[in-house]
Coordinates of C-alpha atoms in Angstrom, one line a residue:
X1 CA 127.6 148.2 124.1
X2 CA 130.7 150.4 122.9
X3 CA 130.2 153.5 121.4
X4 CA 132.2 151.9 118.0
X5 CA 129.2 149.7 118.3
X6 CA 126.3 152.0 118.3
X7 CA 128.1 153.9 115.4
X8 CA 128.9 151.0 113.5
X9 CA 124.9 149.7 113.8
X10 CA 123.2 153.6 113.5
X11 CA 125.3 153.4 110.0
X12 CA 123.7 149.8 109.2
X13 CA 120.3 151.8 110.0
X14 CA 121.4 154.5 108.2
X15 CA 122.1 152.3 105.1
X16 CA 118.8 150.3 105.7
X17 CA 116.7 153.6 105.1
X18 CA 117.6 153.8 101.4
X19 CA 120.0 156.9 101.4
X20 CA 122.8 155.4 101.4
X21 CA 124.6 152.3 100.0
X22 CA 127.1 149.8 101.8
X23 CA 129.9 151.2 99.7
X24 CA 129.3 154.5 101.8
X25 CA 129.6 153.0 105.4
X26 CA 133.0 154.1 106.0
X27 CA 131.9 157.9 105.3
X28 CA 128.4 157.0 107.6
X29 CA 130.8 155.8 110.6
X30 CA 133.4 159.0 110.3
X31 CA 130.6 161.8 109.2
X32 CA 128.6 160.4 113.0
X33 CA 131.8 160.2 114.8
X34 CA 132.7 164.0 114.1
X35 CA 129.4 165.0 115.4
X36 CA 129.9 163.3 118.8
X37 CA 133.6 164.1 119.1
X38 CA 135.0 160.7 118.8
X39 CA 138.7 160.5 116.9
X40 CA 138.1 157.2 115.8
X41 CA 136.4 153.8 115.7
X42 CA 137.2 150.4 117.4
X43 CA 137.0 147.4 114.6
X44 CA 133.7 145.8 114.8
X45 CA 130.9 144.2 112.8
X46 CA 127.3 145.4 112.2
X47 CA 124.7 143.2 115.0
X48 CA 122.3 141.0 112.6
X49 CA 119.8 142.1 115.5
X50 CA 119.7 145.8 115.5
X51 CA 118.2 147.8 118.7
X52 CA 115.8 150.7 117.9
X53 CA 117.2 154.2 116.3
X54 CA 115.4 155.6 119.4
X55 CA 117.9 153.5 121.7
X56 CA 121.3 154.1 119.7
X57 CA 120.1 157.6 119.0
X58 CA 120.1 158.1 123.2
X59 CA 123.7 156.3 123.1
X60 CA 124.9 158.7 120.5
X61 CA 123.9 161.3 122.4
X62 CA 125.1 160.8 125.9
X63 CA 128.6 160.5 124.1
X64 CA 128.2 163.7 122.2
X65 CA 127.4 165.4 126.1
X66 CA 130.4 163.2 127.6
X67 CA 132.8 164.7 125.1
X68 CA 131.7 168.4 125.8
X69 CA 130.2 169.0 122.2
X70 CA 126.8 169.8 123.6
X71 CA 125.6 170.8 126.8
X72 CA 122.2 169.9 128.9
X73 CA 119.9 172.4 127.1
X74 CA 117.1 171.5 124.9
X75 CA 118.2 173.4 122.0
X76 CA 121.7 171.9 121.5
X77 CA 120.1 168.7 122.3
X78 CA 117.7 168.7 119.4
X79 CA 119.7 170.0 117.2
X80 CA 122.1 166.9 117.2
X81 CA 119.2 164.5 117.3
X82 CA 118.1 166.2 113.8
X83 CA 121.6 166.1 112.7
X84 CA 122.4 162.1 113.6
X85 CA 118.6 161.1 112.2
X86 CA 119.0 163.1 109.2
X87 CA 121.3 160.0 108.1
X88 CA 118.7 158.1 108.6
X89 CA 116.6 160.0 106.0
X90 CA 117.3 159.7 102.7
X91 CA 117.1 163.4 100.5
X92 CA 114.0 164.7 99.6
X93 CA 114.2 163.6 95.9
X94 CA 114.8 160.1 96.9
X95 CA 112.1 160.4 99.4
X96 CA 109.8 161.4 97.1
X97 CA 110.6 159.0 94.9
X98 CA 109.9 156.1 96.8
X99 CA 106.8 157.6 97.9
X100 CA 106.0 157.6 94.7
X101 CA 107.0 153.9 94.0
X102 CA 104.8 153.2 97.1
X103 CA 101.8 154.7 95.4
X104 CA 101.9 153.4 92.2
X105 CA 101.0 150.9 94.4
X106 CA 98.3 152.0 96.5
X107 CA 97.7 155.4 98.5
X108 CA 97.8 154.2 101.8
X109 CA 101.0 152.0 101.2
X110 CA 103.0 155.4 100.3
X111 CA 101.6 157.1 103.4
X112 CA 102.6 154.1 105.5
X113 CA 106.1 154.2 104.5
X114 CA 106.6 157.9 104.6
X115 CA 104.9 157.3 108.5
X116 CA 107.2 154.7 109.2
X117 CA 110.0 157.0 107.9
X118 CA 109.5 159.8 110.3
X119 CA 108.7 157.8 113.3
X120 CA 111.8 156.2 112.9
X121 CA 113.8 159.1 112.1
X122 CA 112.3 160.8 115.0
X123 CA 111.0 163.6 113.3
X124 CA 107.7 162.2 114.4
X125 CA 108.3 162.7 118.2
X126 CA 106.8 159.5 119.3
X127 CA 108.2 159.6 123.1
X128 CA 107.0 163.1 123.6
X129 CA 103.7 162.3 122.5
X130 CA 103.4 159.0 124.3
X131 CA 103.6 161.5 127.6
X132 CA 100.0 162.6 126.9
X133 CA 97.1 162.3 129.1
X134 CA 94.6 161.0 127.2
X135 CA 90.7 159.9 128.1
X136 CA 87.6 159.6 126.7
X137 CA 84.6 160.5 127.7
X138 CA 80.8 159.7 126.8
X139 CA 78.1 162.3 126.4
X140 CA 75.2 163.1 124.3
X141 CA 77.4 163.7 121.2
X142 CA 79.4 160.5 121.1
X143 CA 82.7 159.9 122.5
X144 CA 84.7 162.8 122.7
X145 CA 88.6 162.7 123.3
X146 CA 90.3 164.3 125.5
X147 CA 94.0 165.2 125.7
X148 CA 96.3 166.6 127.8
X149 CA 99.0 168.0 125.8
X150 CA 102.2 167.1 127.5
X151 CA 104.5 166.1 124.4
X152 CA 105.7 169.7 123.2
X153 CA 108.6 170.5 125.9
X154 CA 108.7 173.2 128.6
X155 CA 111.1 176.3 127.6
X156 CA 114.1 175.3 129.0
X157 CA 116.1 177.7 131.1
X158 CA 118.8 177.9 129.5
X159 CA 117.8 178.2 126.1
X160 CA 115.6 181.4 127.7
X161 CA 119.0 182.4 129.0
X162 CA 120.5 182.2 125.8
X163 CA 118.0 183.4 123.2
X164 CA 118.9 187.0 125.0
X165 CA 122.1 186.9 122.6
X166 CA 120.2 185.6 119.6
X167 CA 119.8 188.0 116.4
X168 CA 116.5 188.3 115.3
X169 CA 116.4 186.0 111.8
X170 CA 113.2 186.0 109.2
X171 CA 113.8 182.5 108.1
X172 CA 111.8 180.4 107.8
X173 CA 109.2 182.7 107.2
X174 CA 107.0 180.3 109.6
X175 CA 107.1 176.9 110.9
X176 CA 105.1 175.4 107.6
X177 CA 107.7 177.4 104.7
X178 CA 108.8 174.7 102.7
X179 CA 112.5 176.2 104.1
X180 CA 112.3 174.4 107.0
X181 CA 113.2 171.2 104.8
X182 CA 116.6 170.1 106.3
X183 CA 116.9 173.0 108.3
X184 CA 119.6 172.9 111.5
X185 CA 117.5 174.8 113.9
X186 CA 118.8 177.2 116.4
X187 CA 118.4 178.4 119.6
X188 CA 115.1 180.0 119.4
X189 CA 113.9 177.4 116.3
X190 CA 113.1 174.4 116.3
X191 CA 115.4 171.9 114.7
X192 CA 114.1 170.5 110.9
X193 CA 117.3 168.4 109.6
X194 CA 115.5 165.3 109.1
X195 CA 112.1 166.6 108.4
X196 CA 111.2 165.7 104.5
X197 CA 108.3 166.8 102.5
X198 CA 106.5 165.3 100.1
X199 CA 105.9 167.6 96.5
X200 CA 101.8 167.8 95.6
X201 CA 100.4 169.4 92.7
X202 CA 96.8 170.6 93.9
X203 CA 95.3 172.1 91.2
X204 CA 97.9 173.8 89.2
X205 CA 99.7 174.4 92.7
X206 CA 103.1 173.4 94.0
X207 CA 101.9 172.4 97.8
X208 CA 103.9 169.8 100.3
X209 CA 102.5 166.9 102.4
X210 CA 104.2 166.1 105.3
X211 CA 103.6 164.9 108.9
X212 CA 103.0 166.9 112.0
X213 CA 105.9 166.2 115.2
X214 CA 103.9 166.4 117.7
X215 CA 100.8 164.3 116.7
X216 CA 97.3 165.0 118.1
X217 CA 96.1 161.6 116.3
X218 CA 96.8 158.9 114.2
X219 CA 99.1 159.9 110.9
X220 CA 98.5 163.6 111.8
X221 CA 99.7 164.9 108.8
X222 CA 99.7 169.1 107.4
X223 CA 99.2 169.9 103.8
X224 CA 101.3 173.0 103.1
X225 CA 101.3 176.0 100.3
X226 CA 104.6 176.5 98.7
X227 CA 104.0 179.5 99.1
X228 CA 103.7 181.9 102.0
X229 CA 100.3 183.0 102.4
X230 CA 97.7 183.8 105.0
X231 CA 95.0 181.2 105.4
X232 CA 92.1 181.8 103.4
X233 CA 88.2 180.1 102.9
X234 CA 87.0 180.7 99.4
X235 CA 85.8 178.4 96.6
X236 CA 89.6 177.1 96.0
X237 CA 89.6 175.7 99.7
X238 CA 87.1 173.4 99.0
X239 CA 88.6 172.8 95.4
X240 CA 91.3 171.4 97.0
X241 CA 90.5 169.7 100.0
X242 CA 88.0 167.1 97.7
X243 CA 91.2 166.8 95.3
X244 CA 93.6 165.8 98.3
X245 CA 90.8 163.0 99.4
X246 CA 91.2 161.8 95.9
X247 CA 94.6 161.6 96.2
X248 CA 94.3 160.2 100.1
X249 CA 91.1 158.6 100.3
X250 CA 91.9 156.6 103.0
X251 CA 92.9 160.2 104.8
X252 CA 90.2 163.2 106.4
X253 CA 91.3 166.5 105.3
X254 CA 90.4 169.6 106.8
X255 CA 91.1 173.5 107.1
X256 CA 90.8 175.7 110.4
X257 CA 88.6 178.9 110.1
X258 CA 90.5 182.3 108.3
X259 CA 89.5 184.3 111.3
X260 CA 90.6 185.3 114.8
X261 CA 89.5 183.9 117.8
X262 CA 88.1 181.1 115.9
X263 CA 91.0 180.1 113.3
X264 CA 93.8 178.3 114.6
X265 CA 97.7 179.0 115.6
X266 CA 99.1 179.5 112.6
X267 CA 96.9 182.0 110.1
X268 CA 100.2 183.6 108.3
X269 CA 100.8 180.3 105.8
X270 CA 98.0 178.3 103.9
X271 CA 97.5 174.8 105.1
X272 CA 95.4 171.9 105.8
X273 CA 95.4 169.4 108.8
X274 CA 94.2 165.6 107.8
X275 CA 94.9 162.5 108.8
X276 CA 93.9 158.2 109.5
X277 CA 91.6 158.9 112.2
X278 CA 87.9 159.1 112.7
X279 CA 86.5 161.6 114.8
X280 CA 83.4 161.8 117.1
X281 CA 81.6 164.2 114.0
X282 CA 82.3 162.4 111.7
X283 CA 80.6 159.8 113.3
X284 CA 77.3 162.0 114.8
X285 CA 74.3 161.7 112.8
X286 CA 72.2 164.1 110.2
X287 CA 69.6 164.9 113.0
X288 CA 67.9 167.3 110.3
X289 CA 67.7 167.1 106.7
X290 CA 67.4 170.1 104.9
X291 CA 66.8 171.1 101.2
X292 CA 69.3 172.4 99.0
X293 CA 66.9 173.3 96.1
X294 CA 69.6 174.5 94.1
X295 CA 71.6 171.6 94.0
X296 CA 69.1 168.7 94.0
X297 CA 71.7 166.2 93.6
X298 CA 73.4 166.8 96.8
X299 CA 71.8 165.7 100.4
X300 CA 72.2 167.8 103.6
X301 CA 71.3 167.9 106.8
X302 CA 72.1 169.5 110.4
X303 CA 74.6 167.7 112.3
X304 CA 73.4 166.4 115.8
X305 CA 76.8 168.0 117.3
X306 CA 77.3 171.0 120.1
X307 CA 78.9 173.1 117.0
X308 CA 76.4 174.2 113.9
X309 CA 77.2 172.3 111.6
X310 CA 75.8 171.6 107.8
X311 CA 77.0 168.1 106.7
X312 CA 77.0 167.9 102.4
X313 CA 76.9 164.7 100.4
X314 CA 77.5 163.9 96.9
X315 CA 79.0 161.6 93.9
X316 CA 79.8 165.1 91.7
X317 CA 82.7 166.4 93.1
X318 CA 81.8 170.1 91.4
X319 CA 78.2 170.3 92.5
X320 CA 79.5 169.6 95.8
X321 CA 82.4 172.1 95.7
X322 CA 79.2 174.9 94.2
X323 CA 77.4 173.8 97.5
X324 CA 79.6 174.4 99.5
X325 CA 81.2 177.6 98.2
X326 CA 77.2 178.5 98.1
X327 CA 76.6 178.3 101.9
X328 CA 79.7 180.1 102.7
X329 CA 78.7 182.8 100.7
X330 CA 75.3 182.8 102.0
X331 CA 76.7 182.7 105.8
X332 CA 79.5 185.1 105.3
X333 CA 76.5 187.6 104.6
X334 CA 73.8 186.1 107.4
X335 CA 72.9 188.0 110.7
X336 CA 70.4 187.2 113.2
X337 CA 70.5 189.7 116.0
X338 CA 67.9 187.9 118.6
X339 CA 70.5 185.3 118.9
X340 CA 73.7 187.8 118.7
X341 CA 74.8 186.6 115.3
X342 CA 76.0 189.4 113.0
X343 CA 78.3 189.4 109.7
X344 CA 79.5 192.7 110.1
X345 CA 80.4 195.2 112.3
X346 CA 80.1 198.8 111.5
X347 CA 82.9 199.5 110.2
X348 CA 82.4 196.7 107.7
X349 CA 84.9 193.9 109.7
X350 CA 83.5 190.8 108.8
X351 CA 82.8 188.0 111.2
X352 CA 81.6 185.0 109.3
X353 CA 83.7 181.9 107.8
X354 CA 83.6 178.1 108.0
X355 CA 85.3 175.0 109.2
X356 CA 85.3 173.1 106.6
X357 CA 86.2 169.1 107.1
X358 CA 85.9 166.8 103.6
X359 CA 86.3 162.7 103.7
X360 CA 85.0 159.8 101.2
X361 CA 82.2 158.3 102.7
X362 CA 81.9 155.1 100.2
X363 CA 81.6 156.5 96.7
X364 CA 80.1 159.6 97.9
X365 CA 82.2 162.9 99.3
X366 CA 81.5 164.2 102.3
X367 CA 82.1 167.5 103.5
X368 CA 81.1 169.1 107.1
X369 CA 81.2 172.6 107.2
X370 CA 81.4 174.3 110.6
X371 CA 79.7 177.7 110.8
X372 CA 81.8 180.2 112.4
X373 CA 81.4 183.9 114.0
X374 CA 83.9 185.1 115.7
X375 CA 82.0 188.9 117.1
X376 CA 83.0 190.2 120.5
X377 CA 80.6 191.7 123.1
X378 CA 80.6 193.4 126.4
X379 CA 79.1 190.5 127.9
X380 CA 81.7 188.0 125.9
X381 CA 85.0 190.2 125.2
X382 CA 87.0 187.2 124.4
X383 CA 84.2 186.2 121.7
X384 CA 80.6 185.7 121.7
X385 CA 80.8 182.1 120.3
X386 CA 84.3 181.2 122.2
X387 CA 84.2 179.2 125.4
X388 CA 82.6 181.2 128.0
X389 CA 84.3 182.5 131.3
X390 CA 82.6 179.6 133.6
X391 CA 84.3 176.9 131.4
X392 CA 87.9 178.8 130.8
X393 CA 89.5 177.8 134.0
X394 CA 89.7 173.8 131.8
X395 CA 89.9 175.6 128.2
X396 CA 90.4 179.0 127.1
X397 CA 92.1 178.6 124.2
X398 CA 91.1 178.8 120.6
X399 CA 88.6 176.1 119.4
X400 CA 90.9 175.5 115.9
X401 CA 89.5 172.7 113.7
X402 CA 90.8 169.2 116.1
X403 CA 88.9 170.2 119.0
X404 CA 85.7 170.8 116.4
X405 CA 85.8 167.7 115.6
X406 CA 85.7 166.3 119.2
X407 CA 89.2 166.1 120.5
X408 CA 90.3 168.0 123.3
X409 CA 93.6 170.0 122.9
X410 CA 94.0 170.8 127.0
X411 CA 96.6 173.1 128.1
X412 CA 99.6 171.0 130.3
X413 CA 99.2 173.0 133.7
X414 CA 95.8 171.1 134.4
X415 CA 98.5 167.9 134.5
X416 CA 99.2 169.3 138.0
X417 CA 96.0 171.4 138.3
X418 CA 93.7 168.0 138.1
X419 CA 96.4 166.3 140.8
X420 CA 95.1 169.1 143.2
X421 CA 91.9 169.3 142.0
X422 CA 91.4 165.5 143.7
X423 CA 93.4 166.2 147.1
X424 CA 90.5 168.9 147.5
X425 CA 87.4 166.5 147.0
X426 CA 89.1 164.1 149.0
X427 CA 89.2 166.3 151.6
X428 CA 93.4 166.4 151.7
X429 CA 95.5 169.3 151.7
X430 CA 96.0 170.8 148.8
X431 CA 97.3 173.6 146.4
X432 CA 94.0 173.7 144.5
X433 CA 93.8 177.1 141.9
X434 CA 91.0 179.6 143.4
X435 CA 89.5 179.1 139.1
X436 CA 88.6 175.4 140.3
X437 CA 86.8 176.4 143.2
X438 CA 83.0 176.2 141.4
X439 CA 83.7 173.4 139.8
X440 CA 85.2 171.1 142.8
X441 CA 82.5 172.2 145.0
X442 CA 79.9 171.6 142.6
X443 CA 81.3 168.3 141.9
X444 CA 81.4 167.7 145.6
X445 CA 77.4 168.2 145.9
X446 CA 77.0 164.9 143.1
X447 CA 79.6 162.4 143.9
X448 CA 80.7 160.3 146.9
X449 CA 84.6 160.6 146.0
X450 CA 87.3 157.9 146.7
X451 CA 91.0 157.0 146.6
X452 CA 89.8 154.8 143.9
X453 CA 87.3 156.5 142.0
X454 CA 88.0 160.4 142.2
X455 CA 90.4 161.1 139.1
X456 CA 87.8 158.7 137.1
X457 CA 85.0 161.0 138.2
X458 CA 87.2 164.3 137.6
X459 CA 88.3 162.9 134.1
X460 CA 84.6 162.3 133.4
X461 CA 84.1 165.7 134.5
X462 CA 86.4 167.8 132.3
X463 CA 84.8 165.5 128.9
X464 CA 81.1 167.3 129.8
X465 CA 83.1 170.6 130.1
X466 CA 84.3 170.2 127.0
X467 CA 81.3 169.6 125.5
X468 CA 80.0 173.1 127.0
X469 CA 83.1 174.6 125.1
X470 CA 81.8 173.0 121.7
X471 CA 78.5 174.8 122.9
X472 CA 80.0 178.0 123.8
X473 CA 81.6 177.9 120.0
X474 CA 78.1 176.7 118.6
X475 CA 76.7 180.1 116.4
X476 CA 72.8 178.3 117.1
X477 CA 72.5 176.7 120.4
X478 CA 71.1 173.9 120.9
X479 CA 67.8 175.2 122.7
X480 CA 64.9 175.4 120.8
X481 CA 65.3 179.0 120.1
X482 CA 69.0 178.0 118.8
X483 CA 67.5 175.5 116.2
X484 CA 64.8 177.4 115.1
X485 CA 67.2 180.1 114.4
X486 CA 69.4 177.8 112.9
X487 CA 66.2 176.4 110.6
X488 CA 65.5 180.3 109.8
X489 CA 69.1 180.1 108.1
X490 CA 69.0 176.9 106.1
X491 CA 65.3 178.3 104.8
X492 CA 67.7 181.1 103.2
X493 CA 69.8 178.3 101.4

């Protein structure tokens, strides 16, 4: 196909998306001509059969390289992509108002188009993600998922090279400001030109709904404050995660903890995580109801789940909301010192918050709320209730509210680490990391490894260590002292 061509059909696309009419097809064809340093067009006609935007997108861009307007690094890279797609995405006040069309409609038909939108657009980064390892695994607590994060790129040379030379800029604040809207990027930030964001009013509040580009699960989408804010759990948090599940029943919403060590990556701007998927939690039983005698219309119970987790149920969306603002109040002020849990140090720095996950169950709302501590020790420097040093050589990280819920987040050196990992038990030479060493020989002393078998079993493997990470992060174990310390604490409620 010519390049006249692939212009000529990325305008037809471009058109097709609702931002632009056929009257402006001429401007289209010249405005994506200039960015790949073409002069001019050949004539031709529109295909009736139009390839993907991915696949003219690819076109566009090998012409832009050809013609020396960008060069092989990342950064320039995406920053064109952004640019070309952005014609593809109609403004944000025509986005939002055929979202809004949409759900006049029905919820989950506006949240299907505005999907489909930045899929298509590439703002979703669907061929990054598709590079993910991804495995589930049984154990005692359901299936649990696991992930090898491979879809957010490597630091390219280069762009290391040239962020020496790069003034330090304050905007966007962060990577969730509603700034980033239509923002070109640059060499040390990521490109935003065709990201859009939808406008929510949560309670009196301007907030933004948009989707996340590098999706963990299905229609992983981030609920934003307008404004810039560190995270916070109070009463309003769960105020406003049951109003966005009336706005998007069909959607789980969910907050990561306001702490260190066992909040999530981003703490400096107020937002929520939801999305169309159904976790391994949400799917674990009550294994233990408990009584709530100041709120007798509401049912709760202990969550059989590695984490401690109080699950709340109710038709009254306030009495709910007072429940849960009750246990986190009552939590935030808890200690326990036989089993290490303390709300304060001694200087007053408090250690106690939630996870709090809410969904529609039926008629009834549904919230989980995942007790959190996040002390320190001598024994446990990087956190008492963070995974332990035995099980950091898989995860180390964080445990933010997706890998709560049962999906593993794994860091992309074990992509290669795991490759080695096998050569060892198979008895091959190898470049195995001396952290693995335990773990492979222990392995070694239960299994009969083959060719055809041994990634299976080392897959299977990793899925159990998770699980000992949920446990690590648990505040009551799941021994019998754990839950009888766990029972002392609902007796408070």
């Amino acid at each position: 196909m010519s390049i006249s061509q692939t212009v000529v059909d990325f305008a037809t696309l471009a058109i097709q998306a609702g931002g632009y009419m056929e009257l402006d097809r001429l401007y289209l064809q010249n405005r994506i001509i200039a960015l790949i340093g073409e002069d001019s067009l050949e004539d031709v006609l529109p295909h009736k059969q139009l390839e993907s935007s991915l696949v003219l997108l690819d076109r566009l861009i090998e012409k832009a390289k050809d013609n020396g307007v960008i060069d092989d690094s990342f950064a320039q890279k995406e920053i064109l992509e952004a640019q070309l797609m952005d014609f593809l995405t109609p403004p944000p006040s025509v986005v939002n108002a055929f979202f809004a069309q949409h759900y006049a409609k029905a919820p989950a038909e506006a949240t299907d188009y505005f999907f489909k939108l930045c899929q298509e657009n590439d703002y979703i980064k669907t061929r990054a993600i598709a590079k993910n390892i991804v495995f589930p695994t049984e154990t005692e607590y359901g299936t649990l998922e696991i992930t090898i994060n491979l879809s957010k790129p490597e630091k390219d040379p280069k762009d290391i090279a040239a962020m020496r030379n790069v003034n330090d800029v304050n905007y966007p604040k962060c990577m969730l400001c509603m700034e980033n809207e239509g923002y070109k990027g640059r060499q040390n930030y990521p490109a935003r030109s065709n990201h859009r964001i939808i406008r929510m009013n949560l309670n009196g509040e301007s907030w933004g709904f948009q989707y996340s580009p590098y999706a963990y699960y299905n229609e992983h989408c981030i609920i934003l404050s307008e404004e810039h804010r560190p995270m916070k759990i109070s009463r309003a948090t769960f105020e406003r995660l049951l109003s966005i599940i009336e706005v998007f029943p069909h959607y789980f919403i969910g907050s990561n903890a306001d702490l260190p060590i066992v909040g999530g990556s981003i703490l400096s701007h107020d937002h929520y995580q939801g999305g169309r998927h159904t976790f391994a939690m949400a799917k674990a039983p009550i294994e233990t109801e408990i009584s709530l005698s100041v709120f007798k219309n509401i049912k709760a119970g202990i969550v059989k789940w590695p984490m401690s987790v109080i699950r709340l149920q109710g038709s009254n969306k306030n009495e709910l909301i007072n429940a849960c603002d009750y246990i986190l109040q009552a939590w935030k002020q808890y200690s326990d010192e036989s089993v290490s849990i303390k709300a304060y140090s001694e200087d007053g720095t408090p250690h106690h918050t939630v996870t709090p996950i809410a969904r529609r169950n039926g008629e009834l709302y549904e919230v989980d709320l995942v007790l959190r501590d996040n002390n320190v020790s001598e024994e446990f420097p990087d956190g008492i209730f963070h995974p332990h040093p035995e099980v950091q050589h898989i995860k180390k990280e964080n445990i933010g509210l997706i890998e709560v819920m049962g999906l593993a987040v794994l860091p992309p050196r074990l992509l290669n680490e795991l490759e080695e990992v096998k050569k060892y038990v198979l008895k091959k030479a190898n470049d195995m990391a001396s952290y693995h060493q335990v773990w492979a020989d222990n392995m070694m002393k239960h299994y009969q490894f083959t060719e055809a078998n041994a990634m299976e079993i080392i897959h299977a493997e990793v899925g159990q260590i998770f699980a000992q990470v949920l446990e690590d992060a648990g505040v009551f174990k799941r021994d019998a002292t754990g839950q009888a310390a766990f029972l002392r604490f609902t007796a408070t409620l």
